[in-house]
Amino acid sequence: MGPAWLWLLGAGILASLHRQRLPAHAEKSLGVPQAPSEQLPEPAPTYHKVTHTITRFALRLYKHLAAETPGNIFFSPVSIATTLALLSLGAQADAPTQILEALGFNLTETPEAAVHQGFQSLIHTLDLPSPKLELKVGNSLFLDKQLKPQQHFLDDIRELYRAFAFSANFTDSATTGRQINDYVRKQTYGLVTDCLQGFTQDTLMVLLNYIFFKAKWKQPFHRYQTQKQESFFVDERTSLHVPMMHQKEMHRFLYDQEAACTVLQIEYSGNALALLILPDPGKMQHVEAALQPETLRKWDQRLFLSLLDLHLPRVSISGAYNLEEILPHMGLTNIFNLEADLSGITGQLNKTISRVSHKAVLDMSERGTKAGAASGLLSQPRPLNATTALQAHFSRPFLVLLWDVTTQSLLFLGKVVNPAAG
C-alpha cells in the first residue's frame, strides 16, 4: 500500500461586519516535541514571538470547549488566533489591546507591532514550499461595494498577513455567500464546503483565514493490517465497533504516572508530527486539567524511542462552535458590544462583531488524515522498551495535537470521543 497522507485544513476566522440596528433616537518558551531524526534549521526568531502564545491560547480555549462539549472536539488555534490578530489592526481605542491580551500576549514584553511581525513571520514560514510537506496559509477580506476601506488598513494587512481585499455585493447575500464559500472550497481543494453561514443584507465585511496541510506518514500504516471491527469504548457503558489500524514501528513514547496517561509522538515526512495522548480509563478530566505548556515541555524531554505495538482507530470527527459566548470569558468583550470601534477598517463607526463561528473536520485513515477548519467572526444585529513491543491501544477517548515542527506551531487540537461520529 502507498504511504499514508495527512491533509490538514483550516479556513479560519470569518469576520463579518453588519450594520447596527440602533434605536430611532440614536443612529514564555514552549518546547514543542521535536522530530529526533532531522536536523532542523535555526528558526527565525520573530515567529517565536507568537507561536508559544498561540499554544497557550489553544489550551485555554480547549478547556472552555471541553467544559461545554461532552463529545468530540476539534479546532485550529493558528486559524482562530491569526484572524483575531488581523482584526485588531482595524480596531480602535482599547480594542486592539484587548484582542491581543485576550490571545495571551503581554504587550509590555511584546509590543503590538512585534506581535504583528511575529504573525507575519509565521505566515511566511508556514507558506514556504517544501518537497515533503505541503502547507498553505492565506487571508482574504471581502468588503461590501458601498464601503471605502482605509488604505493604511489594506496596506497593513497585505504586508503583515498577506491578505487581499475583494469587493462584494452583500445586498444579494445568498449569491455572495455562495461565492465566498466557493472561494473557500477552491482554496482548500474541496475539503471545506458550505461552511460559512449567516450572510444577510446587513453584512458589510467578511474576514477569512485558511490553512491547508498535507504530509506523508513517516511510518505508514497498511490497510491489510487493519482490523475491521474492534471495540472502542466511548465510556464505561458505551462501546462501538470501529476499524482499528495497526503497526509495529519505532516511535517516541512514554507513560506519565502523575498525569495518568500514555503519550505517543508520530512523525510525518517533513517537519510535522502528531502528539496523541491516551488517558487511563476514567482519567480524561484529570489529563485535561494537567494539560499545560509546561506539561508538553516535560513530555518532550522524557519521550523515549521504543518499538511500539500500535492500535489506532480510523477517525472521522468534526467540531462546530459559536465562540462569541466563550471568548468573553477569556477576556475578549469589547468587540461584541455596541461601543466597539472598528473604524480603522472602513472609517465608519457603529460596526461590531456579534458572532464568532469555527468549524473543523478531521479524517484519519491508512491513506491519510484530512482536517478542515472554518472559523468566523460574524457581526450581526444582536438582540439587546526496545526489545519487546510496548502496547499502545487507543481503544478509548484520546487527545490529538498536530504540529508544524519548524515554527513550533500547534496547527490543530482536538479530542476523539467517538472516532466514527462523522
Coordinates of C-alpha atoms in Angstrom, one line a residue:
M1 CA 0.0 0.0 0.0
G2 CA 1.1 3.5 -0.6
P3 CA 2.2 5.8 2.3
A4 CA -0.3 7.4 4.5
W5 CA -1.0 11.1 4.0
L6 CA -2.1 13.9 6.2
W7 CA -4.4 16.6 5.0
L8 CA -4.9 19.4 7.4
L9 CA -7.0 22.3 6.6
G10 CA -8.3 25.4 8.5
A11 CA -10.3 28.1 7.0
G12 CA -10.2 30.4 9.9
I13 CA -12.0 33.3 11.3
L14 CA -14.7 34.6 9.1
A15 CA -15.2 38.1 10.3
S16 CA -18.4 39.7 9.0
L17 CA -19.5 43.2 9.9
H18 CA -23.1 44.2 9.7
R19 CA -25.0 47.5 10.0
Q20 CA -26.1 48.1 13.6
R21 CA -29.8 48.3 14.2
L22 CA -29.7 51.4 16.5
P23 CA -32.8 52.8 18.3
A24 CA -34.7 55.5 16.3
H25 CA -33.4 58.2 18.7
A26 CA -29.8 57.3 18.1
E27 CA -28.4 56.4 14.8
K28 CA 7.2 32.0 27.5
S29 CA 9.1 29.4 25.6
L30 CA 7.3 26.3 24.9
G31 CA 9.3 23.3 23.8
V32 CA 7.2 21.7 21.1
P33 CA 8.1 18.0 20.5
Q34 CA 10.9 17.8 18.0
A35 CA 11.4 15.2 15.3
P36 CA 14.5 13.5 16.6
S37 CA 15.8 12.2 13.3
E38 CA 16.0 15.5 11.5
Q39 CA 18.4 18.5 12.0
L40 CA 16.1 21.5 12.0
P41 CA 17.3 24.8 10.6
E42 CA 17.7 27.6 13.1
P43 CA 14.3 29.2 13.2
A44 CA 13.7 32.8 12.5
P45 CA 13.3 34.4 15.9
T46 CA 10.3 36.5 15.0
Y47 CA 7.6 33.8 14.8
H48 CA 8.6 32.7 18.3
K49 CA 7.0 35.9 19.5
V50 CA 3.6 34.4 18.7
T51 CA 3.8 30.6 18.4
H52 CA 4.1 29.9 22.2
T53 CA 1.3 32.3 23.0
I54 CA -0.9 30.6 20.4
T55 CA -0.3 27.3 22.1
R56 CA -1.3 28.7 25.5
F57 CA -4.3 30.3 23.9
A58 CA -5.2 26.9 22.3
L59 CA -5.0 25.1 25.7
R60 CA -7.2 27.7 27.4
L61 CA -9.7 27.6 24.6
Y62 CA -9.7 23.8 24.6
K63 CA -10.6 23.7 28.3
H64 CA -13.5 26.1 27.8
L65 CA -14.8 23.9 25.0
A66 CA -14.3 20.7 27.0
A67 CA -16.4 22.2 29.8
E68 CA -19.3 22.7 27.4
T69 CA -18.8 19.9 24.9
P70 CA -19.3 16.3 26.0
G71 CA -18.2 14.7 22.7
N72 CA -15.6 15.2 20.1
I73 CA -13.6 18.5 19.9
F74 CA -11.5 19.7 17.0
F75 CA -10.3 23.2 16.1
S76 CA -7.4 25.2 14.6
P77 CA -5.8 27.6 17.1
V78 CA -3.5 29.0 14.4
S79 CA -6.5 29.9 12.3
I80 CA -8.5 31.5 15.1
A81 CA -5.6 33.4 16.5
T82 CA -4.4 34.7 13.2
T83 CA -7.7 36.2 12.2
L84 CA -8.3 37.8 15.6
A85 CA -4.8 39.4 15.4
L86 CA -5.6 40.6 11.9
L87 CA -8.9 42.1 13.1
S88 CA -7.1 44.0 15.8
L89 CA -5.4 46.1 13.0
G90 CA -8.8 47.6 12.2
A91 CA -9.9 48.1 15.8
Q92 CA -9.5 51.5 17.6
A93 CA -9.4 52.8 21.1
D94 CA -8.6 50.0 23.6
A95 CA -9.9 47.2 21.3
P96 CA -6.6 46.2 19.8
T97 CA -5.0 45.8 23.3
Q98 CA -8.0 43.8 24.5
I99 CA -7.9 41.4 21.5
L100 CA -4.2 40.8 21.7
E101 CA -4.2 40.4 25.5
A102 CA -7.2 38.0 25.2
L103 CA -5.0 35.9 23.0
G104 CA -2.4 35.9 25.8
F105 CA 0.1 38.5 24.7
N106 CA 1.9 40.6 27.3
L107 CA 2.2 43.9 25.3
T108 CA 4.8 45.2 27.8
E109 CA 7.1 42.3 26.9
T110 CA 6.0 42.0 23.2
P111 CA 4.7 45.3 21.8
E112 CA 1.8 45.3 19.4
A113 CA 4.0 45.9 16.4
A114 CA 6.2 42.9 17.4
V115 CA 3.1 40.7 17.7
H116 CA 2.1 41.5 14.1
Q117 CA 5.6 41.0 12.9
G118 CA 5.6 37.6 14.6
F119 CA 2.4 36.6 12.7
Q120 CA 4.0 37.9 9.5
S121 CA 7.0 35.6 10.0
L122 CA 4.7 32.7 11.0
I123 CA 2.5 33.0 7.9
H124 CA 5.6 33.4 5.6
T125 CA 7.4 30.4 7.1
L126 CA 4.3 28.1 7.1
D127 CA 3.8 29.0 3.4
L128 CA 7.3 28.2 2.2
P129 CA 7.4 25.4 -0.4
S130 CA 8.7 22.0 0.8
P131 CA 9.1 18.8 -1.2
K132 CA 7.8 16.7 1.7
L133 CA 5.3 19.0 3.3
E134 CA 2.5 20.9 1.6
L135 CA 1.4 23.8 3.8
K136 CA -0.7 26.7 2.6
V137 CA -1.9 29.7 4.6
G138 CA -3.9 32.6 3.4
N139 CA -6.1 35.5 4.5
S140 CA -8.8 37.4 2.5
L141 CA -11.0 40.4 3.1
F142 CA -14.4 40.7 1.4
L143 CA -15.9 44.2 1.7
D144 CA -19.3 45.4 0.5
K145 CA -19.0 47.5 -2.6
Q146 CA -20.5 50.5 -0.9
L147 CA -17.6 50.7 1.6
K148 CA -14.3 52.5 1.1
P149 CA -11.7 50.8 3.2
Q150 CA -8.9 52.7 4.9
Q151 CA -5.8 52.5 2.6
H152 CA -3.5 52.1 5.6
F153 CA -5.5 49.1 6.8
L154 CA -5.3 47.5 3.4
D155 CA -1.5 48.1 3.3
D156 CA -1.0 46.7 6.8
I157 CA -3.0 43.5 6.2
R158 CA -1.3 42.9 2.9
E159 CA 2.2 43.4 4.2
L160 CA 1.8 41.6 7.6
Y161 CA -0.8 39.0 6.8
R162 CA -0.7 38.6 3.0
A163 CA -4.4 39.5 3.0
F164 CA -6.0 40.9 -0.1
A165 CA -9.4 42.8 -0.3
F166 CA -12.2 41.9 -2.7
S167 CA -15.3 43.8 -3.5
A168 CA -18.6 42.0 -2.7
N169 CA -22.3 42.7 -3.1
F170 CA -23.9 41.7 0.2
T171 CA -27.3 43.1 -0.9
D172 CA -27.6 39.8 -2.8
S173 CA -26.4 37.9 0.3
A174 CA -27.3 34.5 -1.0
T175 CA -25.2 34.8 -4.1
T176 CA -22.3 36.4 -2.4
G177 CA -22.4 33.8 0.4
R178 CA -22.2 31.0 -2.2
Q179 CA -19.3 32.9 -3.9
I180 CA -17.3 33.1 -0.7
N181 CA -18.0 29.5 0.2
D182 CA -16.9 28.5 -3.3
Y183 CA -13.7 30.6 -2.7
V184 CA -13.0 28.6 0.5
R185 CA -13.7 25.3 -1.3
K186 CA -11.2 26.1 -4.0
Q187 CA -8.5 27.4 -1.7
T188 CA -8.9 24.2 0.4
Y189 CA -9.0 21.8 -2.6
G190 CA -12.6 20.9 -1.9
L191 CA -12.2 19.9 1.8
V192 CA -14.2 22.7 3.2
T193 CA -17.6 23.2 1.6
D194 CA -20.6 25.3 2.6
C195 CA -19.0 26.1 6.0
L196 CA -19.6 29.8 6.3
Q197 CA -23.2 30.7 7.1
G198 CA -25.1 33.7 8.4
F199 CA -24.8 36.1 5.4
T200 CA -27.6 38.7 5.3
Q201 CA -28.2 42.0 3.5
D202 CA -26.8 43.7 6.6
T203 CA -23.4 42.0 6.1
L204 CA -20.7 44.5 5.3
M205 CA -17.5 42.6 5.6
V206 CA -16.1 39.0 5.7
L207 CA -12.6 38.4 7.0
L208 CA -11.3 34.9 6.2
N209 CA -8.3 32.8 7.0
Y210 CA -7.5 29.3 5.8
I211 CA -4.7 26.8 6.4
F212 CA -4.1 23.7 4.4
F213 CA -1.6 21.0 5.3
K214 CA -0.6 17.7 3.6
A215 CA 2.2 15.3 4.5
K216 CA 3.1 11.6 4.3
W217 CA 3.3 9.4 7.4
K218 CA 7.0 8.6 8.1
Q219 CA 6.0 5.1 9.1
P220 CA 2.9 4.3 7.0
F221 CA 0.0 2.1 8.2
H222 CA -1.0 -0.7 5.8
R223 CA -4.6 -1.5 5.2
Y224 CA -4.2 -5.2 5.3
Q225 CA -3.2 -4.9 8.9
T226 CA -6.4 -3.0 9.9
Q227 CA -8.9 -5.0 11.9
K228 CA -12.3 -4.0 10.5
Q229 CA -14.3 -4.4 13.8
E230 CA -12.6 -3.7 17.1
S231 CA -14.2 -2.2 20.2
F232 CA -13.8 1.4 21.0
F233 CA -15.1 2.3 24.5
V234 CA -16.7 5.7 24.3
D235 CA -17.4 5.5 28.1
E236 CA -18.0 2.8 30.7
R237 CA -21.4 1.9 29.3
T238 CA -21.0 2.6 25.6
S239 CA -18.8 0.8 23.0
L240 CA -18.5 0.9 19.3
H241 CA -17.1 -1.4 16.6
V242 CA -14.7 0.6 14.5
P243 CA -11.8 -0.1 12.1
M244 CA -8.6 -0.2 14.0
M245 CA -5.3 0.4 12.2
H246 CA -2.3 -1.5 13.4
Q247 CA 1.5 -1.4 13.0
K248 CA 4.7 -2.3 14.9
E249 CA 7.2 0.5 14.5
M250 CA 9.6 2.6 16.4
H251 CA 8.0 5.7 17.9
R252 CA 8.8 8.2 20.7
F253 CA 6.6 7.2 23.7
L254 CA 6.1 7.5 27.4
Y255 CA 3.7 6.7 30.3
D256 CA 3.2 9.6 32.7
Q257 CA 2.1 8.1 36.0
E258 CA 1.4 11.5 37.6
A259 CA -0.8 12.6 34.7
A260 CA -2.2 9.1 34.3
C261 CA -1.8 8.9 30.6
T262 CA 0.2 7.4 27.7
V263 CA 1.8 9.9 25.3
L264 CA 2.8 9.0 21.8
Q265 CA 4.6 11.0 19.1
I266 CA 4.0 10.0 15.5
E267 CA 6.2 11.7 12.8
Y268 CA 5.4 12.6 9.3
S269 CA 7.8 13.0 6.4
G270 CA 8.8 16.6 6.6
N271 CA 8.8 18.8 9.7
A272 CA 5.4 17.7 11.1
L273 CA 4.2 15.4 13.8
A274 CA 1.2 14.3 15.8
L275 CA 1.1 14.0 19.6
L276 CA -1.5 11.5 20.8
I277 CA -2.5 11.5 24.5
L278 CA -4.3 8.5 25.8
P279 CA -5.7 8.9 29.4
D280 CA -6.1 5.9 31.7
P281 CA -9.7 4.7 32.0
G282 CA -11.8 7.4 33.7
K283 CA -8.9 9.9 33.8
M284 CA -9.8 12.2 30.8
Q285 CA -10.7 15.2 33.1
H286 CA -7.6 14.6 35.1
V287 CA -5.4 14.8 32.0
E288 CA -7.3 17.8 30.6
A289 CA -6.7 19.7 33.9
A290 CA -2.9 18.8 33.7
L291 CA -2.7 20.0 30.0
Q292 CA -0.3 23.0 30.3
P293 CA 2.6 24.2 28.1
E294 CA 4.9 23.1 31.0
T295 CA 3.4 19.6 30.7
L296 CA 4.2 19.5 27.0
R297 CA 7.7 20.5 27.7
K298 CA 8.1 17.8 30.3
W299 CA 6.8 15.2 27.9
D300 CA 9.1 16.3 25.1
Q301 CA 12.1 15.9 27.4
R302 CA 11.1 12.4 28.6
L303 CA 9.8 10.7 25.4
F304 CA 11.9 7.8 24.5
L305 CA 12.2 5.7 21.3
S306 CA 10.7 2.3 21.6
L307 CA 9.3 -0.5 19.4
L308 CA 5.5 0.0 19.7
D309 CA 2.6 -2.3 19.0
L310 CA 0.2 0.5 18.0
H311 CA -3.5 0.2 17.5
L312 CA -5.1 3.4 16.3
P313 CA -8.7 3.8 15.1
R314 CA -9.6 5.4 11.9
V315 CA -11.1 8.8 12.8
S316 CA -13.8 10.9 11.3
I317 CA -14.9 13.7 13.5
S318 CA -15.9 17.3 13.3
G319 CA -16.4 20.3 15.6
A320 CA -18.6 23.4 15.1
Y321 CA -18.6 26.2 17.6
N322 CA -20.0 29.7 18.2
L323 CA -17.2 31.2 20.1
E324 CA -18.8 34.6 20.9
E325 CA -20.1 33.0 24.1
I326 CA -16.7 31.6 25.2
L327 CA -14.2 34.4 24.1
P328 CA -15.7 37.0 26.6
H329 CA -14.8 34.6 29.4
M330 CA -11.2 34.7 28.0
G331 CA -11.1 38.5 28.2
L332 CA -12.5 39.4 24.7
T333 CA -15.6 41.5 25.3
N334 CA -15.4 44.9 23.6
I335 CA -15.8 43.7 20.0
F336 CA -19.1 42.2 20.9
N337 CA -20.8 45.4 22.2
L338 CA -22.3 48.4 20.5
E339 CA -19.5 50.6 21.6
A340 CA -16.9 48.6 19.6
D341 CA -14.8 50.8 17.4
L342 CA -13.7 49.0 14.3
S343 CA -13.5 52.2 12.2
G344 CA -9.9 51.5 11.4
I345 CA -11.2 49.2 8.7
T346 CA -13.6 51.5 6.8
G347 CA -13.6 54.8 8.8
Q348 CA -17.2 54.2 9.8
L349 CA -18.4 53.7 13.4
N350 CA -21.2 51.5 14.7
K351 CA -19.8 48.2 13.5
T352 CA -19.4 45.3 15.9
I353 CA -18.8 41.6 15.9
S354 CA -21.7 39.6 17.2
R355 CA -20.8 36.0 16.2
V356 CA -17.5 34.1 16.1
S357 CA -18.0 30.7 14.4
H358 CA -15.5 28.0 13.9
K359 CA -15.8 24.6 12.2
A360 CA -13.2 21.9 11.9
V361 CA -13.1 18.4 10.4
L362 CA -10.6 15.5 11.0
D363 CA -10.5 12.3 9.0
M364 CA -7.7 9.8 9.8
S365 CA -7.1 6.5 7.9
E366 CA -4.3 4.4 6.5
R367 CA -4.1 6.5 3.4
G368 CA -4.1 9.7 5.4
T369 CA -5.7 12.3 7.5
K370 CA -7.9 15.1 6.4
A371 CA -8.6 18.0 8.6
G372 CA -10.5 21.1 7.8
A373 CA -11.5 24.2 9.8
A374 CA -13.6 27.3 9.1
S375 CA -14.0 29.9 11.7
G376 CA -15.8 33.2 11.6
L377 CA -16.4 36.5 13.3
L378 CA -19.8 37.4 12.2
S379 CA -21.1 40.7 13.1
Q380 CA -24.9 40.8 13.1
P381 CA -27.5 42.9 14.8
R382 CA -27.9 41.4 18.3
P383 CA -30.9 41.4 20.5
L384 CA -30.3 43.6 23.2
N385 CA 11.2 -0.6 25.8
A386 CA 13.3 -1.6 22.8
T387 CA 13.4 -5.4 22.7
T388 CA 9.7 -6.1 23.3
A389 CA 7.0 -4.1 21.6
L390 CA 5.2 -2.0 24.1
Q391 CA 1.4 -1.8 23.8
A392 CA -0.4 1.4 22.8
H393 CA -4.0 0.6 22.2
F394 CA -6.1 3.7 21.5
S395 CA -9.5 2.0 22.2
R396 CA -10.9 4.8 24.4
P397 CA -11.1 8.6 24.1
F398 CA -7.8 10.4 23.4
L399 CA -6.4 13.8 22.6
V400 CA -4.7 14.7 19.3
L401 CA -2.3 17.7 18.8
L402 CA -1.0 18.3 15.3
W403 CA 2.2 20.3 15.0
D404 CA 4.4 22.1 12.4
V405 CA 7.8 21.5 13.8
T406 CA 9.8 24.2 12.1
T407 CA 7.7 27.0 13.6
Q408 CA 6.7 25.0 16.7
S409 CA 3.1 25.8 15.8
L410 CA 0.1 23.9 17.1
L411 CA -2.0 23.8 14.0
F412 CA -4.9 21.6 15.3
L413 CA -6.0 20.4 18.7
G414 CA -8.8 18.0 19.5
K415 CA -10.4 15.2 21.5
V416 CA -11.6 12.0 19.9
V417 CA -14.5 10.6 21.9
N418 CA -16.4 8.9 19.1
P419 CA -14.0 8.2 16.2
A420 CA -16.8 7.3 13.8
A421 CA -19.0 10.4 14.5
G422 CA -18.5 11.8 11.3

